[in-house]
GROMACS .gro file of C-alpha atoms in nm:
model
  218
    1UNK     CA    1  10.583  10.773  12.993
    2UNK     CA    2  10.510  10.473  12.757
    3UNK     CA    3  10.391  10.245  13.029
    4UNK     CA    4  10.080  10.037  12.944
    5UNK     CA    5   9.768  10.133  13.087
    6UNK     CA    6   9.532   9.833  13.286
    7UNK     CA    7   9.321   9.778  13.043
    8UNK     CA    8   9.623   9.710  12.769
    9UNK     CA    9   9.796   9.489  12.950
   10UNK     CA   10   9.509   9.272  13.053
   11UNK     CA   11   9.364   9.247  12.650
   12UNK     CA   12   9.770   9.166  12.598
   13UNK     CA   13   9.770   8.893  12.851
   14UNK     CA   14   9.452   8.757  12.735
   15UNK     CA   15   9.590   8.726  12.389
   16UNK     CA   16   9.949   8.637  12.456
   17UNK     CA   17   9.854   8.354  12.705
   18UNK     CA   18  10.055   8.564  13.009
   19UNK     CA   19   9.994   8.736  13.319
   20UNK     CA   20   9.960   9.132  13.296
   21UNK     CA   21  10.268   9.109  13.499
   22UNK     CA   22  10.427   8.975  13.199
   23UNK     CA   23  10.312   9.164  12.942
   24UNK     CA   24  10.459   9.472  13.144
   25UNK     CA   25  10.770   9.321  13.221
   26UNK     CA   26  10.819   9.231  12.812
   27UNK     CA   27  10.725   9.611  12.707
   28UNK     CA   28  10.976   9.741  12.969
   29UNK     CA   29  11.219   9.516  12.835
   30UNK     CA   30  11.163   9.626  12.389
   31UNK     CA   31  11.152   9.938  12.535
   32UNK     CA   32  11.493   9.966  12.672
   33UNK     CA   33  11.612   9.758  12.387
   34UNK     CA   34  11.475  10.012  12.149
   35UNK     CA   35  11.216   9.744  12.010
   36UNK     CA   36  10.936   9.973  12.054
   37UNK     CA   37  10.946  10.344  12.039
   38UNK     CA   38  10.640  10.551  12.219
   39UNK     CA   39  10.535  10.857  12.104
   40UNK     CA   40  10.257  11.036  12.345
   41UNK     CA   41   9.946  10.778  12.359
   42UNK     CA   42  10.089  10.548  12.078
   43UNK     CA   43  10.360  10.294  12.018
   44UNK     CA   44  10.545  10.198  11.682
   45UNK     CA   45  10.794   9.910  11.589
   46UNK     CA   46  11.180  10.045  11.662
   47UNK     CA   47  11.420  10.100  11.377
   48UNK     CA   48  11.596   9.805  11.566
   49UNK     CA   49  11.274   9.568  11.514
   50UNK     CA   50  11.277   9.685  11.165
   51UNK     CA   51  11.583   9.565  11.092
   52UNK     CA   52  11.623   9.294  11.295
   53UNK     CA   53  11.588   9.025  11.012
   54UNK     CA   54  11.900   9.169  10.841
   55UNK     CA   55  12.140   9.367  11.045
   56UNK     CA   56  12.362   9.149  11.360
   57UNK     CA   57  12.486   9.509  11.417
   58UNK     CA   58  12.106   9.634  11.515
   59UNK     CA   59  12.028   9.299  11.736
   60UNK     CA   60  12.370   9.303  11.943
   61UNK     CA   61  12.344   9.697  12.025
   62UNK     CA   62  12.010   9.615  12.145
   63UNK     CA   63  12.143   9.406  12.349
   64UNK     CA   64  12.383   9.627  12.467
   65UNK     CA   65  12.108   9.926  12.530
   66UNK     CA   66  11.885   9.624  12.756
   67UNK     CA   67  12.212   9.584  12.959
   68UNK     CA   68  12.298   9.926  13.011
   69UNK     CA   69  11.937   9.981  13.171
   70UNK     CA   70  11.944   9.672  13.359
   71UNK     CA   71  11.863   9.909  13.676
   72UNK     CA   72  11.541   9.985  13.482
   73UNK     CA   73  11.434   9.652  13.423
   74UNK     CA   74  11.508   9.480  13.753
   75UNK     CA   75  11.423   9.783  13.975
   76UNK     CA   76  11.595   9.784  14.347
   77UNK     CA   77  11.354   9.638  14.631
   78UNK     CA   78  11.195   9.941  14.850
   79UNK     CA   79  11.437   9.857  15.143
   80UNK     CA   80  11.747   9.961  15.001
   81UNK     CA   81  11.860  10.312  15.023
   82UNK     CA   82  11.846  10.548  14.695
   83UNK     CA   83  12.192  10.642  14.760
   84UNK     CA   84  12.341  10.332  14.796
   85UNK     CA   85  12.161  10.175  14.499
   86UNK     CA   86  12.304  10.492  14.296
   87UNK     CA   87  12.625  10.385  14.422
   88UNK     CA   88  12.626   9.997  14.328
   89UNK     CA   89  12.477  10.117  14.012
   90UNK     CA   90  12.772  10.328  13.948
   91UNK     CA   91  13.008  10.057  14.060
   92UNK     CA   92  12.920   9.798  13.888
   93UNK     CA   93  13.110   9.865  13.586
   94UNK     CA   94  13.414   9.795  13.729
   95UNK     CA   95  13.252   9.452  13.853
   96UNK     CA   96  13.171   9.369  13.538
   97UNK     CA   97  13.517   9.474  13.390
   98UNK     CA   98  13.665   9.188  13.629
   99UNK     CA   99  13.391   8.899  13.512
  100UNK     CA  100  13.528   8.998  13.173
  101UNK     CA  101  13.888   8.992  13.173
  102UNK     CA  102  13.869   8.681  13.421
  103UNK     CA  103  13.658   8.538  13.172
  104UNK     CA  104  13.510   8.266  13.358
  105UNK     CA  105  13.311   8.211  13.679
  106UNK     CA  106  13.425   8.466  13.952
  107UNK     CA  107  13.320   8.377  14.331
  108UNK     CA  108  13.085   8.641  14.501
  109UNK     CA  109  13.264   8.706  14.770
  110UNK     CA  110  13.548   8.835  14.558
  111UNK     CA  111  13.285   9.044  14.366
  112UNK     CA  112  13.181   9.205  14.673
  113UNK     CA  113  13.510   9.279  14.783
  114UNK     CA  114  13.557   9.519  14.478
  115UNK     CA  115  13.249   9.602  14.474
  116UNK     CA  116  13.302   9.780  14.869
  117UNK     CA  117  13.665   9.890  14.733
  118UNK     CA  118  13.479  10.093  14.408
  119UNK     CA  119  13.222  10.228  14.637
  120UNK     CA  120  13.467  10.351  14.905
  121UNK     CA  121  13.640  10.542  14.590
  122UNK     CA  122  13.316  10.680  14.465
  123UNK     CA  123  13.264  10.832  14.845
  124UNK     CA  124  13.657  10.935  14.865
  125UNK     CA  125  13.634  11.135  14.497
  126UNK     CA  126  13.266  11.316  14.645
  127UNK     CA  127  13.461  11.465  14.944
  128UNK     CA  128  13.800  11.545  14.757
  129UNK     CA  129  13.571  11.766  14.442
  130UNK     CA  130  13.408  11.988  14.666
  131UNK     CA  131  13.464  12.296  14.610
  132UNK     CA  132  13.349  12.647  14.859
  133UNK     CA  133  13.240  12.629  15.204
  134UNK     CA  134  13.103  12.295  15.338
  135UNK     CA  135  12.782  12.277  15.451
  136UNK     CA  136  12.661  12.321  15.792
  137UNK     CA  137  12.515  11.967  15.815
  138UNK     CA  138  12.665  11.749  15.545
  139UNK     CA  139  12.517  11.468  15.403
  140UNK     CA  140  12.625  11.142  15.582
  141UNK     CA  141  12.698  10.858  15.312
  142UNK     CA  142  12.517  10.525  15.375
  143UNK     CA  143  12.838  10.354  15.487
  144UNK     CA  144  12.616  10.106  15.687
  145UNK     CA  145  12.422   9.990  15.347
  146UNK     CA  146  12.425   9.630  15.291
  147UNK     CA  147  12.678   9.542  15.008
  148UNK     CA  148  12.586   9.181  15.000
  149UNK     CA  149  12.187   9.286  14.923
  150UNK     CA  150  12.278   9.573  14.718
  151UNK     CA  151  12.514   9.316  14.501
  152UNK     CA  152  12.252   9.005  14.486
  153UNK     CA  153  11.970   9.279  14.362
  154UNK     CA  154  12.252   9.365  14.064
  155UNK     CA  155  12.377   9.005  14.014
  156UNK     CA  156  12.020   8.924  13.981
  157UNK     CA  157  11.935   9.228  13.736
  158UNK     CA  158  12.187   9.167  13.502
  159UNK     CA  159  12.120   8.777  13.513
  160UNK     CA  160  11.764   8.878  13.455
  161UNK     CA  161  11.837   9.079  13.107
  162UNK     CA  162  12.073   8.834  12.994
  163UNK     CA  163  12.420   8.975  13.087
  164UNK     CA  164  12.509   8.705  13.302
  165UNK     CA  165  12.401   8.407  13.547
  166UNK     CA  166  12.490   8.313  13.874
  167UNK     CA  167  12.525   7.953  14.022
  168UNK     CA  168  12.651   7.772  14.285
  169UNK     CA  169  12.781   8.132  14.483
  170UNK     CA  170  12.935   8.221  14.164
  171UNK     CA  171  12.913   8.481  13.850
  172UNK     CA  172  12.965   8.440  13.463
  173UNK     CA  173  12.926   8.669  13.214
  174UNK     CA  174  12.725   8.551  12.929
  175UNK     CA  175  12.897   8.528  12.578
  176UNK     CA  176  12.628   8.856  12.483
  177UNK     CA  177  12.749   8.967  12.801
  178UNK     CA  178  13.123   8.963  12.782
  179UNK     CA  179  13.108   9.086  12.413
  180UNK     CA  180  12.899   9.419  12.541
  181UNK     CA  181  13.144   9.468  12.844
  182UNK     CA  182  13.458   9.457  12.590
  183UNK     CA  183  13.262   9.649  12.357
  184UNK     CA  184  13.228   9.925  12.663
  185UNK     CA  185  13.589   9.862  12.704
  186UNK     CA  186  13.713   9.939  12.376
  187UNK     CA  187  13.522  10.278  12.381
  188UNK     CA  188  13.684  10.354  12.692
  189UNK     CA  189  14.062  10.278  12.525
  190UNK     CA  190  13.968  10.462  12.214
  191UNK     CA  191  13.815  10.795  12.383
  192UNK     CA  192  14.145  10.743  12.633
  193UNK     CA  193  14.401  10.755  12.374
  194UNK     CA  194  14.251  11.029  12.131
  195UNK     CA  195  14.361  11.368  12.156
  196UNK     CA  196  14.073  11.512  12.402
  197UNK     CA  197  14.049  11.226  12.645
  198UNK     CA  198  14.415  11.095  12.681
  199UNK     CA  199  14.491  11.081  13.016
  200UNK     CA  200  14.812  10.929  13.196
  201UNK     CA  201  14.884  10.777  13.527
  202UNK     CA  202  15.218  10.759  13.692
  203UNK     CA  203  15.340  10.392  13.749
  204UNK     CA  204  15.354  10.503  14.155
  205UNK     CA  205  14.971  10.566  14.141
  206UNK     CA  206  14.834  10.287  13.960
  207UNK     CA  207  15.044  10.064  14.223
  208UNK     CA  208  14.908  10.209  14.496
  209UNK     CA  209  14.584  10.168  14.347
  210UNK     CA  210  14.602   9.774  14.320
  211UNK     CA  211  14.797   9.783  14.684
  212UNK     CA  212  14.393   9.853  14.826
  213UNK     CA  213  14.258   9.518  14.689
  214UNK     CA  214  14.334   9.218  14.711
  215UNK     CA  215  14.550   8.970  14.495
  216UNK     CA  216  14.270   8.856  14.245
  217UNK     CA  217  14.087   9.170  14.235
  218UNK     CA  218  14.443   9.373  14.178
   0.00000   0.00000   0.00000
């Protein structure tokens, strides 16, 4: 699973001058970043690390891998729900779609008011799709999950990989940041507008959209 075994991380930590903690933590994060790639037993330098002397491209979609696995490198604490960590995961997108276009410090609380909005529409789409007889006993959604824990553990996830920091109760996206959220963005625009994905939405529904949030979130 390209995890390092006890005895690797301590002979790391012993040469590095760091805790086996550390050492861990550091893999995890080349890992994601596609520094390292593990085959079986062994490990070999990344076509990313091989380049990363000559190609900006190579280092910034690193970057961009590291912050798309942010889940993976700051793992959720054991007292919050699967379900509603899958669903702040999933959320968060749009979060970070309003650090970027505010582009500047956004207060938390106005985080965690969209934040409750895109997780309400997450649950609302689940019920509308299915499809066929509902189930006997169907699954209750975790509606009494703690938004404000479930958003510090993601603030302080992405703040941890780089993405952004937090200060003072509120949230900036880092300049690596905001270029891989508008890099996310622009994918989303260009798959929109080509012939498989466009997609349109009548003036009426995007309205009554914004009319659920409020002013600065809309």
């Amino acid at each position: 699973k390209g995890t390092l075994s006890d005895a690797t991380a301590e002979r790391a930590a012993a040469e590095l001058g760091l805790t086996p903690a550390q050492v861990r933590a550091d893999w995890d994060t080349a890992r994601l970043s596609g520094l390292i790639e593990v085959h079986g037993d062994s490990a070999r330098p990344g076509w990313r690390l091989r380049v990363w002397d000559r190609d900006d491209t190579a280092v910034l979609r690193g970057w961009v891998a590291l912050f798309d696995a942010w889940s993976l490198a700051h793992p959720a604490p054991d007292d919050l729900a699967p379900a509603a960590v899958a669903e702040t995961v999933e959320a968060m997108p749009q979060v970070l779609s309003l650090l970027q276009l505010s582009a500047g410090p956004v207060p938390v609380p106005q985080l965690l008011d969209l934040l409750d909005q895109r997780v309400t529409e997450l649950r609302t789409e689940r019920c509308e799709i299915a499809d066929g007889p509902e189930p006997e006993t169907p699954a209750e959604a975790p509606r009494d999950a703690p938004l404000p824990a479930l958003l510090d553990w993601a603030l302080h996830g992405l703040a941890a990989v780089g993405a952004l920091t937090c200060a003072e109760g509120q949230a900036t996206l880092t300049p690596l940041g905001s270029w891989a959220v508008w890099v996310k963005l622009e994918q989303i625009c260009v798959a929109a507008q080509s012939p498989a994905g466009h997609f349109e939405q009548s003036a009426e529904d995007m309205l009554r959209g914004c009319a659920r949030l409020r002013p600065n979130a809309a």
